[in-house]
Coordinates of C-alpha atoms and ligand atoms in Angstrom, one line a residue:
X197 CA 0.0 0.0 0.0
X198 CA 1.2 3.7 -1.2
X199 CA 2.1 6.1 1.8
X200 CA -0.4 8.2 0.6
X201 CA -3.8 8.5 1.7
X202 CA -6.5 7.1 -0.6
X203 CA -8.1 10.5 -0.7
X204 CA -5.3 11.6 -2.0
X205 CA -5.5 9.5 -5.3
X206 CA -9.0 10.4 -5.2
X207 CA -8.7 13.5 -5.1
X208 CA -6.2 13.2 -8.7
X209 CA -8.9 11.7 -10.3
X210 CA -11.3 14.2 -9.6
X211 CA -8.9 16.9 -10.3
X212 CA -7.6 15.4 -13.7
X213 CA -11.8 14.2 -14.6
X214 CA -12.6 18.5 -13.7
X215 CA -10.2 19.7 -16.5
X216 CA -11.1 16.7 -19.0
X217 CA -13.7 18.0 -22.0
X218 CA -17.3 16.5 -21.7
X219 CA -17.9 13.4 -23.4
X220 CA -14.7 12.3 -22.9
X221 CA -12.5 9.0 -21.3
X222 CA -9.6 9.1 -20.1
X223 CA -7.5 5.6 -20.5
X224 CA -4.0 4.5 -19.1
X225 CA -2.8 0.9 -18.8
X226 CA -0.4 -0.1 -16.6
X227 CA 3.3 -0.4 -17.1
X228 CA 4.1 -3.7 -18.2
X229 CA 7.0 -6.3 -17.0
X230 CA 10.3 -6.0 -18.7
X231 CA 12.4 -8.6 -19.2
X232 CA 15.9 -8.9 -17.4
X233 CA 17.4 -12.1 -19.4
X234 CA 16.1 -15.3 -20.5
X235 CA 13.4 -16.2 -17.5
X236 CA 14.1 -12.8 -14.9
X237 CA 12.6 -9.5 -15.0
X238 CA 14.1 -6.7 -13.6
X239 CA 11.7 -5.6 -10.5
X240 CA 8.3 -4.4 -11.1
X241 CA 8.1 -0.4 -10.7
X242 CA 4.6 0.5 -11.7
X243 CA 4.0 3.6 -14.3
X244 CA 4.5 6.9 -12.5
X245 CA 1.1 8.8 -14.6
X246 CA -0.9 5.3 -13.7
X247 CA 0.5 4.9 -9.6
X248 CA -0.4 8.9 -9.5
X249 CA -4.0 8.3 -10.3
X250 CA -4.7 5.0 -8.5
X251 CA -1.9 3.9 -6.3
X252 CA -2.6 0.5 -7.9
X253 CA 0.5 -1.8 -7.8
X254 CA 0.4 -4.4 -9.7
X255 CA 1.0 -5.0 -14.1
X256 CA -2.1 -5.6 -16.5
X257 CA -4.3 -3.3 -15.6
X258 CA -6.1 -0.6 -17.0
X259 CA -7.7 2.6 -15.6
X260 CA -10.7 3.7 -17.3
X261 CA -11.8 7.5 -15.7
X262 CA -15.6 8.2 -17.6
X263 CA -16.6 11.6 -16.0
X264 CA -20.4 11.8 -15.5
X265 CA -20.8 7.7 -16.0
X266 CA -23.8 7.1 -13.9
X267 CA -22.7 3.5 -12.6
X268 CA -19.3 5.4 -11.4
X269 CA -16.9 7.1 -12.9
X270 CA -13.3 5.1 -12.4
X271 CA -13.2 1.6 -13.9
X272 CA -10.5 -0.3 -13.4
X273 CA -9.2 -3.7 -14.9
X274 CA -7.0 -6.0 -13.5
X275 CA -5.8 -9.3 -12.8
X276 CA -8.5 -11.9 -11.2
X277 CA -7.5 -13.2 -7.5
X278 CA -5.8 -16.7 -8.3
X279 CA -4.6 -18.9 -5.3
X280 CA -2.3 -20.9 -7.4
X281 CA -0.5 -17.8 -9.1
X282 CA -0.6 -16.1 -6.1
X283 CA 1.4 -18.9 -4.0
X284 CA 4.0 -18.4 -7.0
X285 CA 4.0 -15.0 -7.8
X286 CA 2.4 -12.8 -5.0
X287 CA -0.6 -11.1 -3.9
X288 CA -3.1 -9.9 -6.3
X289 CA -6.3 -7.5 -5.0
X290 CA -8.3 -9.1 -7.7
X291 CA -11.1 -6.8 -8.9
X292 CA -13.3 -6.9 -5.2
X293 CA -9.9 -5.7 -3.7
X294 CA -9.4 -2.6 -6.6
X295 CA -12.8 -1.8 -5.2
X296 CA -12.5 -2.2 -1.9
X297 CA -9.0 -0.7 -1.2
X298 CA -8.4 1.3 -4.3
X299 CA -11.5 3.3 -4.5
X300 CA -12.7 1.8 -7.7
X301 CA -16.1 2.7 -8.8
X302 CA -16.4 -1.0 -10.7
X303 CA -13.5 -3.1 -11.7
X304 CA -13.6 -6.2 -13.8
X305 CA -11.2 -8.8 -15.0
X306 CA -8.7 -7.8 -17.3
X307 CA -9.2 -10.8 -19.1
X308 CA -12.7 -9.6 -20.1
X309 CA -11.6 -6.1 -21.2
X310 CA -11.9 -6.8 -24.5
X311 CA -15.8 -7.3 -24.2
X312 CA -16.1 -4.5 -21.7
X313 CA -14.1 -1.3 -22.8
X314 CA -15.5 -1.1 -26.0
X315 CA -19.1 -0.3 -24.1
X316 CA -17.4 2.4 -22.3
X317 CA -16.1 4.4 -24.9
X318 CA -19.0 3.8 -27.1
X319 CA -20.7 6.8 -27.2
X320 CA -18.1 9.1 -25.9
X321 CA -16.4 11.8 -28.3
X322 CA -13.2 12.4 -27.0
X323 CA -10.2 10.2 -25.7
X324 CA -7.6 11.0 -23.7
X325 CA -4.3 8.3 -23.5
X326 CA -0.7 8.7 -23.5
X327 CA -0.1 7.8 -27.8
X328 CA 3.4 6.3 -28.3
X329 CA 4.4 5.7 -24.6
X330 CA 3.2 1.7 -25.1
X331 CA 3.0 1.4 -28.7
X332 CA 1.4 -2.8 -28.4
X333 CA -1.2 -0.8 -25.8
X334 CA -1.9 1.5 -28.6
X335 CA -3.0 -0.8 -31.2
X336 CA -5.4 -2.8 -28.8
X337 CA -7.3 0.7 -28.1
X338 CA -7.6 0.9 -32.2
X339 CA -8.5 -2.4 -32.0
X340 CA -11.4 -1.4 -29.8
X341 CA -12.8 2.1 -31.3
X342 CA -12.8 -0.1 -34.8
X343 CA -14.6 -2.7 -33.3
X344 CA -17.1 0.5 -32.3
X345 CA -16.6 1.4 -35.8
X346 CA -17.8 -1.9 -37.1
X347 CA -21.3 -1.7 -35.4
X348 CA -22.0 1.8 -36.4
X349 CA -25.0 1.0 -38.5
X350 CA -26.4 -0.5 -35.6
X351 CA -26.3 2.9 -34.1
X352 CA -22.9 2.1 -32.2
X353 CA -20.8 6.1 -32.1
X354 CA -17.3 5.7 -32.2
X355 CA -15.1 8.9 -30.7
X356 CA -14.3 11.6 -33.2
X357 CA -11.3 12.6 -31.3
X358 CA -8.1 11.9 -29.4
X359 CA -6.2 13.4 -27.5
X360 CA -2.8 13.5 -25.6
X361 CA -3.5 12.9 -21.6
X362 CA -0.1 14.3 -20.7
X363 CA -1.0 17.8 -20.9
X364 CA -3.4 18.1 -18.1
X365 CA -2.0 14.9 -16.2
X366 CA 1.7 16.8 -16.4
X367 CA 0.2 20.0 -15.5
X368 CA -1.2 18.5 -12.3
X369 CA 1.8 16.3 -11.5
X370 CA 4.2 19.4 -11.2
X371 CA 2.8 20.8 -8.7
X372 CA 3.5 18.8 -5.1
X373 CA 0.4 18.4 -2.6
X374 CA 1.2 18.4 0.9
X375 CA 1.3 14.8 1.1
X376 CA 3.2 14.2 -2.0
X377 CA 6.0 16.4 -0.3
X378 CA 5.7 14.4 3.2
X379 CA 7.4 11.7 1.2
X380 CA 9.4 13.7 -1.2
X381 CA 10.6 15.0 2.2
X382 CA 11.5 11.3 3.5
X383 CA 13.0 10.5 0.4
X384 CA 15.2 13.2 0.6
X385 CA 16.1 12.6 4.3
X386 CA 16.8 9.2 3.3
X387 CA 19.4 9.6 0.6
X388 CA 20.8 12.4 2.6
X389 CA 22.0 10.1 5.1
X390 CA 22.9 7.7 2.6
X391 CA 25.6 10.5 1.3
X392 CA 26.6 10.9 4.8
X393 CA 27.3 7.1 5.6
X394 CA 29.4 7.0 2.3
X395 CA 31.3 10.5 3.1
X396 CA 32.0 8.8 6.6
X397 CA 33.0 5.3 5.6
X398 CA 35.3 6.6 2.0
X399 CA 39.1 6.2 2.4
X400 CA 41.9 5.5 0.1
X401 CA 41.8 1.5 -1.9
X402 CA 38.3 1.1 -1.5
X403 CA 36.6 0.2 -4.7
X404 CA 33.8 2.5 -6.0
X405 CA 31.0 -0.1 -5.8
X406 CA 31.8 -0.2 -2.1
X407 CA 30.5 3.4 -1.6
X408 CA 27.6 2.5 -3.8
X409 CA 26.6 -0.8 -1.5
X410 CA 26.7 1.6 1.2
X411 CA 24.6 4.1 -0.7
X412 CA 22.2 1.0 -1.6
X413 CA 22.2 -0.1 2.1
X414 CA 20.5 3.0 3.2
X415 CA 18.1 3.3 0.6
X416 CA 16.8 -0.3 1.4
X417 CA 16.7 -0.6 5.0
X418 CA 15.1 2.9 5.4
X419 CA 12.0 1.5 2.9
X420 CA 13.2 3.1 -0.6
X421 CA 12.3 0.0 -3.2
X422 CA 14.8 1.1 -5.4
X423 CA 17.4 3.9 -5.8
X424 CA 15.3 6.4 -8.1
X425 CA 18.2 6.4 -10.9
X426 CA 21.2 4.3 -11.5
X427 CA 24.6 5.3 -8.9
X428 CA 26.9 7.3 -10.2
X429 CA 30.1 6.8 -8.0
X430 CA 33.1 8.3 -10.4
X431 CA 36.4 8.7 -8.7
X432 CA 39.1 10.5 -10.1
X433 CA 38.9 11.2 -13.8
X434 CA 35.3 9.1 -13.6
X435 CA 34.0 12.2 -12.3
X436 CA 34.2 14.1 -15.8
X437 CA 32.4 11.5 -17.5
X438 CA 28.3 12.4 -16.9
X439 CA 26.6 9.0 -16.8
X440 CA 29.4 6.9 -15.4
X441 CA 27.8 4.0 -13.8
X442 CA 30.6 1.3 -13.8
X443 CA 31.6 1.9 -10.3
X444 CA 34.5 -0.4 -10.5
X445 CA 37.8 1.9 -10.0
X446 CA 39.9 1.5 -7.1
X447 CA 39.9 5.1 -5.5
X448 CA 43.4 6.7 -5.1
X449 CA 44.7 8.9 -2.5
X450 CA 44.0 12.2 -4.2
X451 CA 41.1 11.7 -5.4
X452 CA 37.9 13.3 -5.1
X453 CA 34.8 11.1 -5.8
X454 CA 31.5 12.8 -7.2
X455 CA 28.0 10.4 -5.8
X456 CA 25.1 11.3 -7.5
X457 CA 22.6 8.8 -5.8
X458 CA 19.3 9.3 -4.8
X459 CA 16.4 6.6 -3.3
X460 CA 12.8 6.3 -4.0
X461 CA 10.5 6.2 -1.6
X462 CA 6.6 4.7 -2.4
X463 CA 7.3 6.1 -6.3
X464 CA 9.3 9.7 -5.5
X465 CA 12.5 10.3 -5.9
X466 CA 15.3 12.6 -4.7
X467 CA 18.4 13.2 -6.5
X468 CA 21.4 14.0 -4.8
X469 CA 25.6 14.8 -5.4
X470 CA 28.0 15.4 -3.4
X471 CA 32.2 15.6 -4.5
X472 CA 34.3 15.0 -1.5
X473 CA 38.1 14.4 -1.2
X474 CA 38.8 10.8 -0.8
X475 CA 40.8 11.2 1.6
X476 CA 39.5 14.0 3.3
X477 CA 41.0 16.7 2.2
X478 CA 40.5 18.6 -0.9
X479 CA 43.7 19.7 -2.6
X480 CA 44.2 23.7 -3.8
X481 CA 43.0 23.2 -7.0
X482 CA 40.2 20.7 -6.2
X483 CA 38.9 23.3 -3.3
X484 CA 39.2 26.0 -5.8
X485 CA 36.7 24.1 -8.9
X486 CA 34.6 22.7 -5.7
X487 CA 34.1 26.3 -4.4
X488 CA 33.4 28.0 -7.4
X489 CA 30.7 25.2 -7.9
X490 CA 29.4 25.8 -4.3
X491 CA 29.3 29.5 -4.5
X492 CA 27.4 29.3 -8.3
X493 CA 25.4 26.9 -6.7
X494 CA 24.3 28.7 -3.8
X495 CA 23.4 32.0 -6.2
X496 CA 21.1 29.8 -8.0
X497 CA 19.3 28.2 -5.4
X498 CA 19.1 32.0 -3.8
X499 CA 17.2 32.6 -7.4
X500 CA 14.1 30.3 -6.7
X501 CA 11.3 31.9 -5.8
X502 CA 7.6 32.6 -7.4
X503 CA 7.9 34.8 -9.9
X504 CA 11.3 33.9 -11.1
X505 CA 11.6 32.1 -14.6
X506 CA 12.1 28.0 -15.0
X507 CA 16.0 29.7 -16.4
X508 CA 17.1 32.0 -13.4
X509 CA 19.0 29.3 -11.8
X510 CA 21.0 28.2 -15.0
X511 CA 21.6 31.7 -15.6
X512 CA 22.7 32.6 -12.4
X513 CA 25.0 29.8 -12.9
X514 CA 26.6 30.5 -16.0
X515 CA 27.2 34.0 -14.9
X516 CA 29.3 33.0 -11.8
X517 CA 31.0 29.8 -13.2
X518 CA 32.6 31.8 -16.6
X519 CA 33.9 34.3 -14.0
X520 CA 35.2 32.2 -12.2
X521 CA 37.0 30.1 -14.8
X522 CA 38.2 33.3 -16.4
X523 CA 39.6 34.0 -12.5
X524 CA 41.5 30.7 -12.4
X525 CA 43.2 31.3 -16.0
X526 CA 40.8 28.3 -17.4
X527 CA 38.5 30.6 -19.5
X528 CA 40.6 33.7 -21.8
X529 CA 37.7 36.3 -22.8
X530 CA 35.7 38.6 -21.1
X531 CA 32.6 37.8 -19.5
X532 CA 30.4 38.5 -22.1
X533 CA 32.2 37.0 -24.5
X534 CA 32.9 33.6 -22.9
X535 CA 28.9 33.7 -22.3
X536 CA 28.2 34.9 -25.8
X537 CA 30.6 31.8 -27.3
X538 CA 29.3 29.2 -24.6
X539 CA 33.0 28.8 -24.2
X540 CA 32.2 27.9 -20.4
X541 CA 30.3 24.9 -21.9
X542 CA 34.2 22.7 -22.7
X543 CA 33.6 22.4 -18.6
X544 CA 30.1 22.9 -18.0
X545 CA 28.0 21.2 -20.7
X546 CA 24.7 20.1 -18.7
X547 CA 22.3 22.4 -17.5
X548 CA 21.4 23.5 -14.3
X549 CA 18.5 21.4 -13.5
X550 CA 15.1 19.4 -13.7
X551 CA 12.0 18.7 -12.2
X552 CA 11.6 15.9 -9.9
X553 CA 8.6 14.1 -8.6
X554 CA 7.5 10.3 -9.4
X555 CA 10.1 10.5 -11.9
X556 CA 13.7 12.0 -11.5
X557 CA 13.4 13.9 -14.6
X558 CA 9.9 14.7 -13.8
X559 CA 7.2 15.8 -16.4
X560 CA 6.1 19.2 -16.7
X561 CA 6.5 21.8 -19.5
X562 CA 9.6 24.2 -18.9
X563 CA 8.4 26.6 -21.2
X564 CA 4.7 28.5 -21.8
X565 CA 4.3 30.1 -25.1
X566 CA 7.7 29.7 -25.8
X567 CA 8.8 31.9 -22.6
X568 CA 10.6 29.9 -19.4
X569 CA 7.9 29.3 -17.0
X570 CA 7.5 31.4 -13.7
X571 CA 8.3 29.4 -10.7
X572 CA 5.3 28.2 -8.7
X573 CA 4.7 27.2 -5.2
X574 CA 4.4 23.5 -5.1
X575 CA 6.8 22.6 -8.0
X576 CA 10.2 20.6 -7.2
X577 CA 13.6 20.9 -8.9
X578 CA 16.8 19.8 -8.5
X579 CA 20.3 22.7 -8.7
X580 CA 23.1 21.0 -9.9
X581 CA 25.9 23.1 -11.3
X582 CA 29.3 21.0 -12.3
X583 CA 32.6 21.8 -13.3
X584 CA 34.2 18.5 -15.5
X585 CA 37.8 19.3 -16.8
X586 CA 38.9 16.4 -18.9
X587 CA 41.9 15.0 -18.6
X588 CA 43.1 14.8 -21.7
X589 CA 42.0 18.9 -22.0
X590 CA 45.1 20.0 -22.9
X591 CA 43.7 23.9 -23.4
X592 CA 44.7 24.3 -19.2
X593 CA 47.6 24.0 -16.8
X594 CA 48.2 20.3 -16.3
X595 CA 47.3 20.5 -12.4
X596 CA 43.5 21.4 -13.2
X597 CA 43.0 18.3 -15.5
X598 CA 40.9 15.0 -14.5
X599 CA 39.2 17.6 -11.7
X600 CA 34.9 16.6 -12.1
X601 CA 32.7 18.4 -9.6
X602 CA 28.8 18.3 -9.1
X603 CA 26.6 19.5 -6.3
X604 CA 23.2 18.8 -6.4
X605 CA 20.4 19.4 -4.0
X606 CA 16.5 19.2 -4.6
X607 CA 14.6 22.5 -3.8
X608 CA 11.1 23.1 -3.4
X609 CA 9.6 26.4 -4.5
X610 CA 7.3 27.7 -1.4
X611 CA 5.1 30.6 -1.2
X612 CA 8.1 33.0 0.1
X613 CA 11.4 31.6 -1.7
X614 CA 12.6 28.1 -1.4
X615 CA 12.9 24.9 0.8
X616 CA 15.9 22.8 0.4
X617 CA 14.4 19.1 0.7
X618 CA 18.8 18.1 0.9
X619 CA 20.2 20.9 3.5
X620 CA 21.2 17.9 5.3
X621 CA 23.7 17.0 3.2
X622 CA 27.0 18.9 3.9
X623 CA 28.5 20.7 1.3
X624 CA 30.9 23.5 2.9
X625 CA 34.5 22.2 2.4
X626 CA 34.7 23.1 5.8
X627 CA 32.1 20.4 7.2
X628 CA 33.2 17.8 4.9
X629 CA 36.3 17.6 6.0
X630 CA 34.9 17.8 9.5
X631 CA 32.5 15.4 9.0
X632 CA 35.7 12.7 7.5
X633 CA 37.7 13.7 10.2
X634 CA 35.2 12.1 12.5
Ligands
LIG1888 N1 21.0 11.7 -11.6 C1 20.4 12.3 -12.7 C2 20.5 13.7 -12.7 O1 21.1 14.3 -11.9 O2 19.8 14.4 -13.5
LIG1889 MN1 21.6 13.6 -9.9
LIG1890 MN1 19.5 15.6 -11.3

């Protein structure tokens, strides 16, 4: 069972059924299994648009939301209780349970839904699905509207229109209820400590996969099902590269080691990185690119507040990163010009951040009529400026090469500024090294 209340999930529904045109159905099927190798499957993880409208577990099912149907308005399909599959396999509500527990107005087995659904969007003008995001699920709703199709001299009206569900479901996603941000809040206390347990237990020799087990030991016994994006643990020259999730370097004295790691807790993520010295100490020139990273960091977070645009962050952080680099001798320019060219972008090619919700790179529009979007109480995003100098960059001083930073912390946009969901985390050099020291 979700964290969540079931009044919260009904309260989606009604919220999504409000903004839907009349005449319409709204239709969503579950995310399906995927296949690991031969006979295993990776871990269920239900779909993020289908858990946020039902909190419904479990594959092969289908949400059916019919505003103004007399006999109830959320139908739901799924798989039949079965005592022999469920002795194998696991617990299945059945239909009584989607009813009963889920707040299902009527719910049938999903074996039958080719018989049923078709009598539920008869008649209806408009539907609303999620075209291309399960292309085999797409054919079997043609499948049903021609079978509509078929019987229309018998008076049978097949819809007339379709139309994308993201929009509105997106829209209402963005923006975090109360509830929704009691767990974002967990999550994020969660992988907070997980970077803490790995800043405290890092030394020289230690493999990187050893950080991430400690990572992954925090996530799990605190409740997070999975982490919410695959561990980046990049040591050394690792750090430059973006994606690096090998995690099999030994780490060498000298190093610093960039975690990017973040659980999921009951289907929300958090997203955290922190770059710490290996050792515990972070040499000139690593405590120069990590400060410069901090302080650009800090500017942007300082940015979010209603009112500002989707872009102030990233700007603020391209401002204060090309000074800097042009400081250090990395950058040769002017300001303006090093922003102009995007020169700053040989060590800062990402940008500054995403939303975050059920999914890590969490849906929502960034931009309204072609302008960033204002900044909205209620919406979550993550700040992560990075410096990544590579090591074969051979444009700088030797002593600045193979140096990858990141910091990245998940803020909240409130009513008056901002809430950082990851203060926890340390990120002054200062308490870093304290906190190694220990
Ligand atoms: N860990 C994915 C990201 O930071 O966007
Ligand atoms: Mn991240
Ligand atoms: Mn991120």
């Amino acid at each position: 069972m979700s964290l969540l209340p079931a009044t919260e999930f009904a309260r989606r529904r009604q919220a999504l059924m409000n903004m839907m045109e009349p005449g319409s159905i709204a239709i969503l099927p579950a995310a399906p299994h995927y296949k690991r190798n031969r006979d295993t499957e990776y871990r269920y993880r239900q779909d993020s648009d289908f858990f946020y409208l039902s909190g419904f577990p479990e594959p092969e099912a289908v949400i059916c939301l019919i505003p103004g149907r007399p006999q109830g308005e959320y139908v739901l399909f799924c798989r039949e209780r079965d005592r022999e599959m469920e002795i194998w396999n696991g617990y299945r509500a059945g239909p009584e349970g989607a009813v009963a527990d889920f707040g299902a107005a009527d719910a049938f087995p999903v074996t039958d839904i080719d018989e049923i659904i078709p009598g539920l969007i008869e008649g209806r003008e408009r539907v609303y699905v999620s075209m291309g995001a399960q292309p085999l699920f797409d054919q079997r709703l043609m499948g049903w509207v021609n079978s509509i199709r078929a019987r229309s001299r018998a008076g049978l009206h097949a819809p007339g229109e379709f139309l994308m569900l993201d929009h509105l479901l997106h829209d209402l996603r963005l923006f975090k209820s109360s509830e929704e941000l009691k767990v974002m809040r967990r999550a994020a206390a969660i992988s907070t400590r997980a970077h803490v347990r790995a800043m405290e237990l890092a030394r020289p020799g230690m493999s990187e996969y050893e950080l991430e087990a400690e990572l992954m030991h925090e996530f799990l016994k605190n409740g997070c099902a999975a982490p919410a994006y695959n561990t980046i643990v990049g040591s050394g020259a690792n750090a430059c590269i973006l994606h690096y999730v090998e995690n099999t370097r030994v780490m060498q004295d000298g190093d610093l080691v960039l975690i990017d790691a973040g659980g999921e807790l009951d289907h929300y993520a958090s997203d955290i990185t922190r770059t710490f010295p290996v050792n515990g100490r972070y040499s000139p020139e690593q405590k120069a690119i990590y400060q410069l990273v901090l302080d650009s960091q800090l500017a942007a977070i300082a940015t979010v507040k209603p009112g500002a645009h989707w872009n102030s962050p990233h700007e603020a952080v391209v401002g204060i990163l090309t000074e800097g680099l042009i400081d250090l001798g990395l950058l040769k320019g002017s300001r303006q010009e090093c922003i102009e060219k995007e020169s700053y972008r040989q060590f800062f090619m990402h940008r500054t951040g995403h939303w975050l919700g059920m999914d890590v790179h969490d849906v929502g529009d960034y931009k309204v009529d072609n302008q960033w979007r204002e900044l909205e109480p209620g919406m979550v995003m993550t700040v992560e400026p990075g410096l990544y100098i590579a090591p074969d960059c051979n444009t700088v001083d030797p002593k600045w090469r193979g140096i990858g930073v990141r910091i990245e912390d998940d803020v909240l946009v409130t009513k008056t500024g901002s809430e950082v969901l990851t203060q926890a985390a340390p990120k002054q050099v200062a308490d870093i090294e304290a906190l190694m020291r220990r």
